[in-house]
CSV table of N, CA and C in Angstrom, one decimal:
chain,number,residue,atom,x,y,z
A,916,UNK,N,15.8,-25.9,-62.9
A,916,UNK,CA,16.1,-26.3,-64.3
A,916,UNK,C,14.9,-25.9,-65.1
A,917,UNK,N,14.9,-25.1,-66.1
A,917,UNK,CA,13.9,-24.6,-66.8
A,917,UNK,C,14.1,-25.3,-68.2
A,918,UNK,N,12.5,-25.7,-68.5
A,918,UNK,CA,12.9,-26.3,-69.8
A,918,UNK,C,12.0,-25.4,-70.8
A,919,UNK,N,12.1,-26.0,-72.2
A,919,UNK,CA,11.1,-24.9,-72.8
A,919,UNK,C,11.6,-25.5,-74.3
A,920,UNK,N,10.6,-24.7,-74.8
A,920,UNK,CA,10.7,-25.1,-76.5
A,920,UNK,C,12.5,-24.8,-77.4
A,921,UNK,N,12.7,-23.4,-76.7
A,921,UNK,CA,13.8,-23.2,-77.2
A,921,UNK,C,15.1,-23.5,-77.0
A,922,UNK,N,15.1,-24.1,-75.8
A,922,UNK,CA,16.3,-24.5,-75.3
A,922,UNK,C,17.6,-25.3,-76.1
A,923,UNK,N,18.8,-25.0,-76.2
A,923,UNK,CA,19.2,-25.9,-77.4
A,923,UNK,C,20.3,-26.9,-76.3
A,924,UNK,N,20.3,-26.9,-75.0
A,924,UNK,CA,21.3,-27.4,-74.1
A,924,UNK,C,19.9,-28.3,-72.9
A,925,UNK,N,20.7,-28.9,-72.3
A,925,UNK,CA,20.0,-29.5,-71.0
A,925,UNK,C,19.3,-31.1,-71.6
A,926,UNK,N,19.0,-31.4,-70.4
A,926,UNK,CA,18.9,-33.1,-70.7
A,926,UNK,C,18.1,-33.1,-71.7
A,927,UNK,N,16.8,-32.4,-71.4
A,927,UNK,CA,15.4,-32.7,-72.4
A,927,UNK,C,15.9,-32.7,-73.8
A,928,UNK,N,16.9,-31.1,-74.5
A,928,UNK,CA,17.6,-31.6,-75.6
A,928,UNK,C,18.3,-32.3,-75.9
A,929,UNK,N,19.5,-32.8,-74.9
A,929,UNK,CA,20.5,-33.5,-75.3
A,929,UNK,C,20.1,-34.7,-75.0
A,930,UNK,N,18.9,-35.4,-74.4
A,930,UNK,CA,18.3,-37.0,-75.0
A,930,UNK,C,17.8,-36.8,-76.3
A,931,UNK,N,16.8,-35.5,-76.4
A,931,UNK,CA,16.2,-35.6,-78.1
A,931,UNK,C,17.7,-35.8,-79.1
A,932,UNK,N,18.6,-35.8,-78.9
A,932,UNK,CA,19.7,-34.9,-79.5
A,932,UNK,C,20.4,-36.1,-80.1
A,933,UNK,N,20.7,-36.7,-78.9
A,933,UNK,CA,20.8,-38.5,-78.5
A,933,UNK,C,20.4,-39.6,-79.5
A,934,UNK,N,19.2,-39.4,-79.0
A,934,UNK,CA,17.9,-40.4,-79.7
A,934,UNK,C,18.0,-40.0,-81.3
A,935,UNK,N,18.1,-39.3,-81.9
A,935,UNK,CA,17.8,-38.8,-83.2
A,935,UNK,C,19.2,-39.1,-83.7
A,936,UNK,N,20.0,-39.5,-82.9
A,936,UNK,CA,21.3,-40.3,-83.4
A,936,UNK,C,21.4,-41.6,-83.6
A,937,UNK,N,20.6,-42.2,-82.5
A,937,UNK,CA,20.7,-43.8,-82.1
A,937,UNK,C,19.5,-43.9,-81.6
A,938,UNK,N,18.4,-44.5,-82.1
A,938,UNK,CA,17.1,-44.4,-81.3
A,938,UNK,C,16.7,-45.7,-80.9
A,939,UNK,N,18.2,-46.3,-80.8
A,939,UNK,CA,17.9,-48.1,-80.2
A,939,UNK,C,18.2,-47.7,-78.7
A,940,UNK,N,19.0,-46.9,-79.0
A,940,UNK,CA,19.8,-47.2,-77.4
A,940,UNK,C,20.1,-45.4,-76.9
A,941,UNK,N,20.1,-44.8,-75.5
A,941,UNK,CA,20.0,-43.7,-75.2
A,941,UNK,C,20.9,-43.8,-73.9
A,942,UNK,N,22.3,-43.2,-73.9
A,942,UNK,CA,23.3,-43.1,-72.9
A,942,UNK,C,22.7,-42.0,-71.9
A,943,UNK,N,22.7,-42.5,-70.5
A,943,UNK,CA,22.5,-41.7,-69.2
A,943,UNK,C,23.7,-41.3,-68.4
A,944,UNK,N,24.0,-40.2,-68.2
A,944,UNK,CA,24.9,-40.2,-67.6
A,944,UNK,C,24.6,-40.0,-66.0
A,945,UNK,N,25.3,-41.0,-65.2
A,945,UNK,CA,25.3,-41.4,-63.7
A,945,UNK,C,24.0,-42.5,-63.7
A,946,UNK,N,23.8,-42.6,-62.3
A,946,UNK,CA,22.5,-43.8,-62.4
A,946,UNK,C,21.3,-43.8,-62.9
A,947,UNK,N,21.0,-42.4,-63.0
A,947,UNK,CA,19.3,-42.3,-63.6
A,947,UNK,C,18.5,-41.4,-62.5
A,948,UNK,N,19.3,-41.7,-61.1
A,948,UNK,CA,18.4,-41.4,-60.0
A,948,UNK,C,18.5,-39.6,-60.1
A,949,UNK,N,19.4,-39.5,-60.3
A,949,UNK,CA,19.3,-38.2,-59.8
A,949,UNK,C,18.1,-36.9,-60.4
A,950,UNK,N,18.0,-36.4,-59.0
A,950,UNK,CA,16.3,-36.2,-59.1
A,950,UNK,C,16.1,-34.4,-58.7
A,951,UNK,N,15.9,-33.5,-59.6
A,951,UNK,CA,15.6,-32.3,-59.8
A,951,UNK,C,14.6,-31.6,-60.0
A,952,UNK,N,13.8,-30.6,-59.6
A,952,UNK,CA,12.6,-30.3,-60.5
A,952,UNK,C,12.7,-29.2,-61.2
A,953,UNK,N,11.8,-29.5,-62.3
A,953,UNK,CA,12.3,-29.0,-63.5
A,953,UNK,C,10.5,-27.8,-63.5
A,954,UNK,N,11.3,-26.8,-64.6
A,954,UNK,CA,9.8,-25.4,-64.4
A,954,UNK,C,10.1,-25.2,-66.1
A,955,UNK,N,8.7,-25.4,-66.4
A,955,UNK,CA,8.8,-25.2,-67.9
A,955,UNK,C,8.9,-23.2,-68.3
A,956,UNK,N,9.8,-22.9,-69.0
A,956,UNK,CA,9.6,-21.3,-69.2
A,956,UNK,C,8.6,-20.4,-69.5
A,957,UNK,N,7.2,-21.0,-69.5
A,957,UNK,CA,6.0,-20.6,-69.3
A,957,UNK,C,5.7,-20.0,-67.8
A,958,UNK,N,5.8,-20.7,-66.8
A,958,UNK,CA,5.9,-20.4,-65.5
A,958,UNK,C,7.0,-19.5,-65.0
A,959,UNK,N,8.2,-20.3,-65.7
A,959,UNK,CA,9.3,-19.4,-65.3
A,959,UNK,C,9.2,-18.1,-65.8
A,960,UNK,N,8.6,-17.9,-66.9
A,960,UNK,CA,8.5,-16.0,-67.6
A,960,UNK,C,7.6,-15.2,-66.5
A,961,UNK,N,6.5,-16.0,-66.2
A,961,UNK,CA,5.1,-15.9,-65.0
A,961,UNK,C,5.8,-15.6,-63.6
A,962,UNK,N,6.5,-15.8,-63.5
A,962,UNK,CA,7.2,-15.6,-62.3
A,962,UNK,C,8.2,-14.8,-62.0
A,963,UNK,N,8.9,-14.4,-63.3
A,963,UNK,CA,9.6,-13.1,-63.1
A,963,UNK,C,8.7,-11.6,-63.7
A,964,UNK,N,7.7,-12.1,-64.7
A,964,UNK,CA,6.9,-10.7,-64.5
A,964,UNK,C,6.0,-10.5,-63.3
A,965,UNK,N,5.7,-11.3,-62.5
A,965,UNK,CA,5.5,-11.4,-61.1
A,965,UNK,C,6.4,-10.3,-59.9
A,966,UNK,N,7.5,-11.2,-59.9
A,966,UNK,CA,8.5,-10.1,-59.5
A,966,UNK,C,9.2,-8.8,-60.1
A,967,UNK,N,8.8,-8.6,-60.9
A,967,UNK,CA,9.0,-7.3,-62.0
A,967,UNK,C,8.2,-6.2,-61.0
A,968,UNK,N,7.1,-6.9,-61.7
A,968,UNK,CA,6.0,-6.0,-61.0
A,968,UNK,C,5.7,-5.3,-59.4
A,969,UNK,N,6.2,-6.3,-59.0
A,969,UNK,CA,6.4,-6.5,-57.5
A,969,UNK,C,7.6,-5.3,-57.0
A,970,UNK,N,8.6,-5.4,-57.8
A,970,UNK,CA,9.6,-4.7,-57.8
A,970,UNK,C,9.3,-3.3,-58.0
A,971,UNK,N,8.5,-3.0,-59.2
A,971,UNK,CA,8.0,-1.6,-59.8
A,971,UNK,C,7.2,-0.8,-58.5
A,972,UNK,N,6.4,-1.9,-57.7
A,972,UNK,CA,5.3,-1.2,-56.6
A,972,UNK,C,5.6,-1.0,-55.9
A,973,UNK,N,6.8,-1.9,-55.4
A,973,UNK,CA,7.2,-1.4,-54.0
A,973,UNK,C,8.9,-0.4,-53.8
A,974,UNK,N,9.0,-0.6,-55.3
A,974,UNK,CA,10.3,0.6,-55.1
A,974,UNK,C,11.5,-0.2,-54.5
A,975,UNK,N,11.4,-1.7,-55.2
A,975,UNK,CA,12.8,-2.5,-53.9
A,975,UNK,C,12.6,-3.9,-54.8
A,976,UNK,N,13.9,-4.2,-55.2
A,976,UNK,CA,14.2,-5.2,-55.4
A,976,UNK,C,14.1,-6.9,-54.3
A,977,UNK,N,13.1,-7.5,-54.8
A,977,UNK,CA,13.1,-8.9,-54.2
A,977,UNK,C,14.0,-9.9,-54.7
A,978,UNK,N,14.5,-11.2,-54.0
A,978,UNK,CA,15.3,-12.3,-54.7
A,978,UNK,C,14.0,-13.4,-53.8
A,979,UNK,N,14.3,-14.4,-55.4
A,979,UNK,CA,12.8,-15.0,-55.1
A,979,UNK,C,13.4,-16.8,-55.4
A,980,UNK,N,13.5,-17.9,-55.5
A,980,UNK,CA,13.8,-19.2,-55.7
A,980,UNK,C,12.1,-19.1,-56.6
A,981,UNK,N,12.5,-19.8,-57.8
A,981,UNK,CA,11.7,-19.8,-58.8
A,981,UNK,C,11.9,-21.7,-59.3
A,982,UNK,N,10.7,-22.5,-59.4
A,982,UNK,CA,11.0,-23.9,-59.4
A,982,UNK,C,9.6,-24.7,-59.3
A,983,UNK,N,9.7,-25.9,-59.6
A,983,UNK,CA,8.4,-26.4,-59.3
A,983,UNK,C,8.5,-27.0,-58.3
A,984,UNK,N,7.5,-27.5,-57.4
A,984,UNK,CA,7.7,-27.9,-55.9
A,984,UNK,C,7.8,-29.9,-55.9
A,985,UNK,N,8.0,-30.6,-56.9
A,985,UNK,CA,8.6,-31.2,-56.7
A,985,UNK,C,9.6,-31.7,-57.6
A,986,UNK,N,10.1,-33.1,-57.9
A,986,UNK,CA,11.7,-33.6,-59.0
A,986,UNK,C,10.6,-34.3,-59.2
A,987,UNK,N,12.0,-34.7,-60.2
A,987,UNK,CA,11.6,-35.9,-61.6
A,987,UNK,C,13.1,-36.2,-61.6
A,988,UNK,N,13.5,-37.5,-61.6
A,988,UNK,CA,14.7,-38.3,-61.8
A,988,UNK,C,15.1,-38.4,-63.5
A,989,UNK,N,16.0,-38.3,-63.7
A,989,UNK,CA,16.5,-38.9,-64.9
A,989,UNK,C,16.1,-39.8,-66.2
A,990,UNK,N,16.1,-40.9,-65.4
A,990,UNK,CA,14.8,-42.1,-66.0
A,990,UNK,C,13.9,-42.1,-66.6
A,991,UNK,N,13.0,-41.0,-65.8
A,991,UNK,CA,11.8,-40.9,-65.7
A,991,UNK,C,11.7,-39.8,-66.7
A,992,UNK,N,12.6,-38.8,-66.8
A,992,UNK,CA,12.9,-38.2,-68.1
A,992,UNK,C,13.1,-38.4,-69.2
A,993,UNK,N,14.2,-40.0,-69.5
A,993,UNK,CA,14.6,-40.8,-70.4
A,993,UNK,C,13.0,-40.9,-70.8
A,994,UNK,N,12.3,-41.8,-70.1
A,994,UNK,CA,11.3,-42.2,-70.7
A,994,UNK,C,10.1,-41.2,-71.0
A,995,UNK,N,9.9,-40.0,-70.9
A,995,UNK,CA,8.8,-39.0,-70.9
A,995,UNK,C,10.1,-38.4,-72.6
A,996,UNK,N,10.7,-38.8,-72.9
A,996,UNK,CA,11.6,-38.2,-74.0
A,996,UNK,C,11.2,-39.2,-75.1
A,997,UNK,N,11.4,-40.5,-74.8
A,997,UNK,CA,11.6,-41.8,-75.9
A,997,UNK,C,9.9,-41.9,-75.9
A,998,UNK,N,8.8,-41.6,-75.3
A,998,UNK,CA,7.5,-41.4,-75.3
A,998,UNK,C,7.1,-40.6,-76.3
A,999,UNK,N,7.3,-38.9,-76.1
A,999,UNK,CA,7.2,-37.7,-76.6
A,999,UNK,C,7.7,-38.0,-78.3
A,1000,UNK,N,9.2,-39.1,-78.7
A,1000,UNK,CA,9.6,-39.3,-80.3
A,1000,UNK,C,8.6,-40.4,-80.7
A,1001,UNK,N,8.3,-41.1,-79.6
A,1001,UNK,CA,7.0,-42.1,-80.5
A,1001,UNK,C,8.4,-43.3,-80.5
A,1002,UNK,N,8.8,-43.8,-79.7
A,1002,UNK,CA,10.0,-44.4,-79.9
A,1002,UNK,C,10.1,-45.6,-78.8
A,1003,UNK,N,9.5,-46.7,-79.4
A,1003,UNK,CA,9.7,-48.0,-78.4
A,1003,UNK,C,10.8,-48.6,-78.3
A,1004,UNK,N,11.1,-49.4,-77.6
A,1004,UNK,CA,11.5,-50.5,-77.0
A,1004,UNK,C,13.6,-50.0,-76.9
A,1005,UNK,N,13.8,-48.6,-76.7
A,1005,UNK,CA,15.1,-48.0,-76.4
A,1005,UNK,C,15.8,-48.8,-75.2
A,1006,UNK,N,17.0,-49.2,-75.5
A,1006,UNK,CA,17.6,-49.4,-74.3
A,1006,UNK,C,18.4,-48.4,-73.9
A,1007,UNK,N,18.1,-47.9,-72.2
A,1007,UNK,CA,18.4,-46.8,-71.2
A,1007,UNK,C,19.6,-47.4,-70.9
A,1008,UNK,N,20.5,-47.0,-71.0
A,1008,UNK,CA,22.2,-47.3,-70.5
A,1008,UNK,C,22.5,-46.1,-69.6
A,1009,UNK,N,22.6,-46.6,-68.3
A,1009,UNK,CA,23.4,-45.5,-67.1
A,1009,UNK,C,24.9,-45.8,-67.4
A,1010,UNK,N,25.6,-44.9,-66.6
A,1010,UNK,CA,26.9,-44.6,-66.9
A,1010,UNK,C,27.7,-45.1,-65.6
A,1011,UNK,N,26.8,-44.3,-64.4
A,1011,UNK,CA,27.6,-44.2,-62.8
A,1011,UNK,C,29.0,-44.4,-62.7
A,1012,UNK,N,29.4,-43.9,-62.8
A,1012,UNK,CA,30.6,-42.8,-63.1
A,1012,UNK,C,31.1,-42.3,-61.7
A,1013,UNK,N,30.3,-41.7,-60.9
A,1013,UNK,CA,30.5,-41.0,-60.1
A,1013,UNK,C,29.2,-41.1,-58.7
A,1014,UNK,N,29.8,-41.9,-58.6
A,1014,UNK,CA,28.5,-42.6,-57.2
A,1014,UNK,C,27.3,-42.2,-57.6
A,1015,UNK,N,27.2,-42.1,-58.7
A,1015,UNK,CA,25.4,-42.4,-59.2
A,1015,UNK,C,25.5,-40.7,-60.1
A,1016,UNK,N,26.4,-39.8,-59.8
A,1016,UNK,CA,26.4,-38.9,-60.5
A,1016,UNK,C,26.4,-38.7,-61.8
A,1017,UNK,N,26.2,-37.5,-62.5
A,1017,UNK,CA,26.6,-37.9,-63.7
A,1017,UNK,C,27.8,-37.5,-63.8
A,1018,UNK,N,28.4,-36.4,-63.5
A,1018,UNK,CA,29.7,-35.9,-63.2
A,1018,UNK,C,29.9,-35.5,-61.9
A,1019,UNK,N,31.7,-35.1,-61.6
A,1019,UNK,CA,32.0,-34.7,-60.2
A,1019,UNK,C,31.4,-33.1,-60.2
A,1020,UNK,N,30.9,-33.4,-59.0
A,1020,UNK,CA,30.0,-32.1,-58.6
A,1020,UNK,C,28.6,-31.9,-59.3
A,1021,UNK,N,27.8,-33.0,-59.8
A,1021,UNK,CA,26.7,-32.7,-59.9
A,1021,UNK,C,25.9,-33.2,-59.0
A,1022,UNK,N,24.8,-32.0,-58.7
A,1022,UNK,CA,24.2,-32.3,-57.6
A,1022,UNK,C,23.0,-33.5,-57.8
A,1023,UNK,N,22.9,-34.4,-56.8
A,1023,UNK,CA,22.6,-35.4,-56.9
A,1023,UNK,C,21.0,-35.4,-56.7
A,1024,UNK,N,20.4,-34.6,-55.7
A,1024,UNK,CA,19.0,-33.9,-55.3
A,1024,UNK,C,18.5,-32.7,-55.3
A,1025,UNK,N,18.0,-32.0,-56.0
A,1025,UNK,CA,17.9,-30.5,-55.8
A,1025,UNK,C,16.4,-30.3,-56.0
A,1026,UNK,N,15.9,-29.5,-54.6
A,1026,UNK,CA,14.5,-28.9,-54.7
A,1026,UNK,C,14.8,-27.3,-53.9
A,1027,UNK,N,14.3,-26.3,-54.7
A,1027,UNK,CA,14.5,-25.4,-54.1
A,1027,UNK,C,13.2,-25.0,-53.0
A,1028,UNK,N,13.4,-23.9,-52.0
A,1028,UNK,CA,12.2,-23.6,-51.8
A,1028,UNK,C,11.4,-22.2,-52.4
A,1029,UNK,N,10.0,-22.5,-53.0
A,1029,UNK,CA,9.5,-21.4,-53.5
A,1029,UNK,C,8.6,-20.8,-52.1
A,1030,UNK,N,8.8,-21.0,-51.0
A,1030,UNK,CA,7.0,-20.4,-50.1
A,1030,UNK,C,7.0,-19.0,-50.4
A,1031,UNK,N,8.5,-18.1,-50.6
A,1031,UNK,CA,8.6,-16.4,-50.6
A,1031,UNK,C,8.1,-16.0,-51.9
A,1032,UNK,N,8.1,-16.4,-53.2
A,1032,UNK,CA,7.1,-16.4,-54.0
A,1032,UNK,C,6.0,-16.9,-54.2
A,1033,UNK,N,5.5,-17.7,-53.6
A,1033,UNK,CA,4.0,-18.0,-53.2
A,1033,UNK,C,3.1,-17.3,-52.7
A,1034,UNK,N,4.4,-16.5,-51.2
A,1034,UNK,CA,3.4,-15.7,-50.6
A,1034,UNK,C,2.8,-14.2,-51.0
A,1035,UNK,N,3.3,-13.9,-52.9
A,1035,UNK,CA,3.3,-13.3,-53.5
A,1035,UNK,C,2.0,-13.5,-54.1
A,1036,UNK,N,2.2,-14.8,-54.4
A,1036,UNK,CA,0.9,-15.1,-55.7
A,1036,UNK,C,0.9,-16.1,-56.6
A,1037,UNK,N,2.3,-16.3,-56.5
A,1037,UNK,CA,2.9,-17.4,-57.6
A,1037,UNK,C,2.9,-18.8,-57.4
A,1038,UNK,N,2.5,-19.4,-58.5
A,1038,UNK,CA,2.9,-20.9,-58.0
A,1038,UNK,C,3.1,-21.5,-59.6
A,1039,UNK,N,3.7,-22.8,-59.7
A,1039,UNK,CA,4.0,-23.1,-61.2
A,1039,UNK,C,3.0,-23.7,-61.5
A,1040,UNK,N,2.3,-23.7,-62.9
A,1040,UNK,CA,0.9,-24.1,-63.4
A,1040,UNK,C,1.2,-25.8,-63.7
A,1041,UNK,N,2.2,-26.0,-64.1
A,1041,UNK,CA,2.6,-27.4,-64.2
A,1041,UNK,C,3.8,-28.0,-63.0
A,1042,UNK,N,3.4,-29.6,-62.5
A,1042,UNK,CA,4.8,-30.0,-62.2
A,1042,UNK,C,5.8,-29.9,-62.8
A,1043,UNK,N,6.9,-30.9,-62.2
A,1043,UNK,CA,8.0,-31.4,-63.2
A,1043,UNK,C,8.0,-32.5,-64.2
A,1044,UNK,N,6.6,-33.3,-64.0
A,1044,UNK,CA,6.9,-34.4,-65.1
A,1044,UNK,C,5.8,-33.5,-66.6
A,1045,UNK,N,5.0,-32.8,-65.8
A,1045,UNK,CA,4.3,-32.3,-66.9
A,1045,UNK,C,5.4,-31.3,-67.5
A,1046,UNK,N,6.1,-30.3,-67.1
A,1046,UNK,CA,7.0,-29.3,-67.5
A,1046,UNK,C,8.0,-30.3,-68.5
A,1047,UNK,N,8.4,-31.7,-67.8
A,1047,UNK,CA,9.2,-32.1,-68.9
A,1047,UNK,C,8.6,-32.4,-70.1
A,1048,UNK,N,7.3,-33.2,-70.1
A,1048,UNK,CA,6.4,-33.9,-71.1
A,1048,UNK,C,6.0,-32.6,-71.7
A,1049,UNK,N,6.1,-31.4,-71.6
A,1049,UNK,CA,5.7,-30.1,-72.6
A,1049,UNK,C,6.4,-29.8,-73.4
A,1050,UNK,N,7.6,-29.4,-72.6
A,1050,UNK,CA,8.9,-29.1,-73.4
A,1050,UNK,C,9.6,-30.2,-74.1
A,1051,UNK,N,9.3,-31.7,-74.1
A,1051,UNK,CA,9.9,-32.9,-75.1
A,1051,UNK,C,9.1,-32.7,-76.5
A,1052,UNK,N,7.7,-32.7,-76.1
A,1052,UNK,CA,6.9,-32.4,-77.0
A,1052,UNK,C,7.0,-31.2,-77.8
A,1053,UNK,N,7.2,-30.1,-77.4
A,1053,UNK,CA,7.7,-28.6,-78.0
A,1053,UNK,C,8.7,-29.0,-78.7
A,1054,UNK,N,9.9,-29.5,-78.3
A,1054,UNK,CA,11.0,-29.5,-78.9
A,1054,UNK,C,11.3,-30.9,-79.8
A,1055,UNK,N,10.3,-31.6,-79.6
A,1055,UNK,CA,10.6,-32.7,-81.4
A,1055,UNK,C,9.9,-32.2,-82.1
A,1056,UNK,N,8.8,-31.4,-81.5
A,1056,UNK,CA,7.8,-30.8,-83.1
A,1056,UNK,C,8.8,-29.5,-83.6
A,1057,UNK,N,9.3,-28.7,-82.2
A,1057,UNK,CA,10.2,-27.7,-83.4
A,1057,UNK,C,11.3,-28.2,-84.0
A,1058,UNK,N,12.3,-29.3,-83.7
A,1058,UNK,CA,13.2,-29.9,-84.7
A,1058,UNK,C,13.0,-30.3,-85.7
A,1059,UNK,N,11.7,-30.7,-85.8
A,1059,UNK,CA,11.3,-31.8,-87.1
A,1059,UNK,C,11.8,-33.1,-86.9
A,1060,UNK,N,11.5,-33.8,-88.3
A,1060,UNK,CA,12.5,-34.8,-88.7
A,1060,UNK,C,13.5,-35.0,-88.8
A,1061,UNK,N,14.1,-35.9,-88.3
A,1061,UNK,CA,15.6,-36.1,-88.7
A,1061,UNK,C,16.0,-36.3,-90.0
A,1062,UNK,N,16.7,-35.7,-90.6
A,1062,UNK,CA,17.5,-35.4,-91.7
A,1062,UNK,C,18.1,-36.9,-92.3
């Protein structure tokens, strides 16, 4: 899950998106738990001109798992979001819906493995709570105020 300043989709937006509607209360969808790690697009650009290059010298296309090496749950995003607007005392409403999912078929845990781009060079400069806490912050300073 890549986040980043520009993004106009994905949780990090669609809590800012949320909150800037209702900033008493912020709907989660599934229990909260579900736990991913997240690569802010700084890293992730870093890692495909990595493999660019890599590609250029050796005359051969590589496939690489691109990610930060650990998750960050939902929650824990809720709150690095309602942190990032300057926004106390939000009540976090889960949904669970779907045995803690937020919808059918979303995956509940996801860590990829990076070691095959490592053994390249690469690694991501930020976790996933930092990658989220960059991109919350990137993206209420480029929204602005709410209207």
């Amino acid at each position: 899950n890549v986040v980043g300043t520009r993004a106009k989709h994905g949780v990090v937006y669609d809590f800012i998106a949320k909150l800037r509607r209702n900033p008493q209360e912020l709907e989660v969808l599934g229990d909260g738990t579900q736990a991913k790690s997240y690569l802010h697009v700084d890293d992730c650009l870093d890692a495909l001109l990595l493999s660019l290059n890599d590609a250029f010298c050796k005359k051969a296309v590589e496939i690489y798992n691109i990610g930060s090496e650990d998750q960050l749950n939902v929650i824990r995003i809720a709150e690095t979001v309602t942190k990032a607007m300057r926004l106390r005392n939000v009540r976090i409403r889960t949904t669970r819906p779907h045995g803690g999912r937020a919808w059918l078929g979303d995956i509940k845990k996801m860590q990829l493995d990076v070691a095959k781009i490592k053994r390249h060079g690469w690694k991501p400069k930020r976790n996933s709570e930092e990658a989220v806490r960059l991109a919350a912050e990137q993206l209420v300073q480029a929204l602005g105020p709410k209207n």
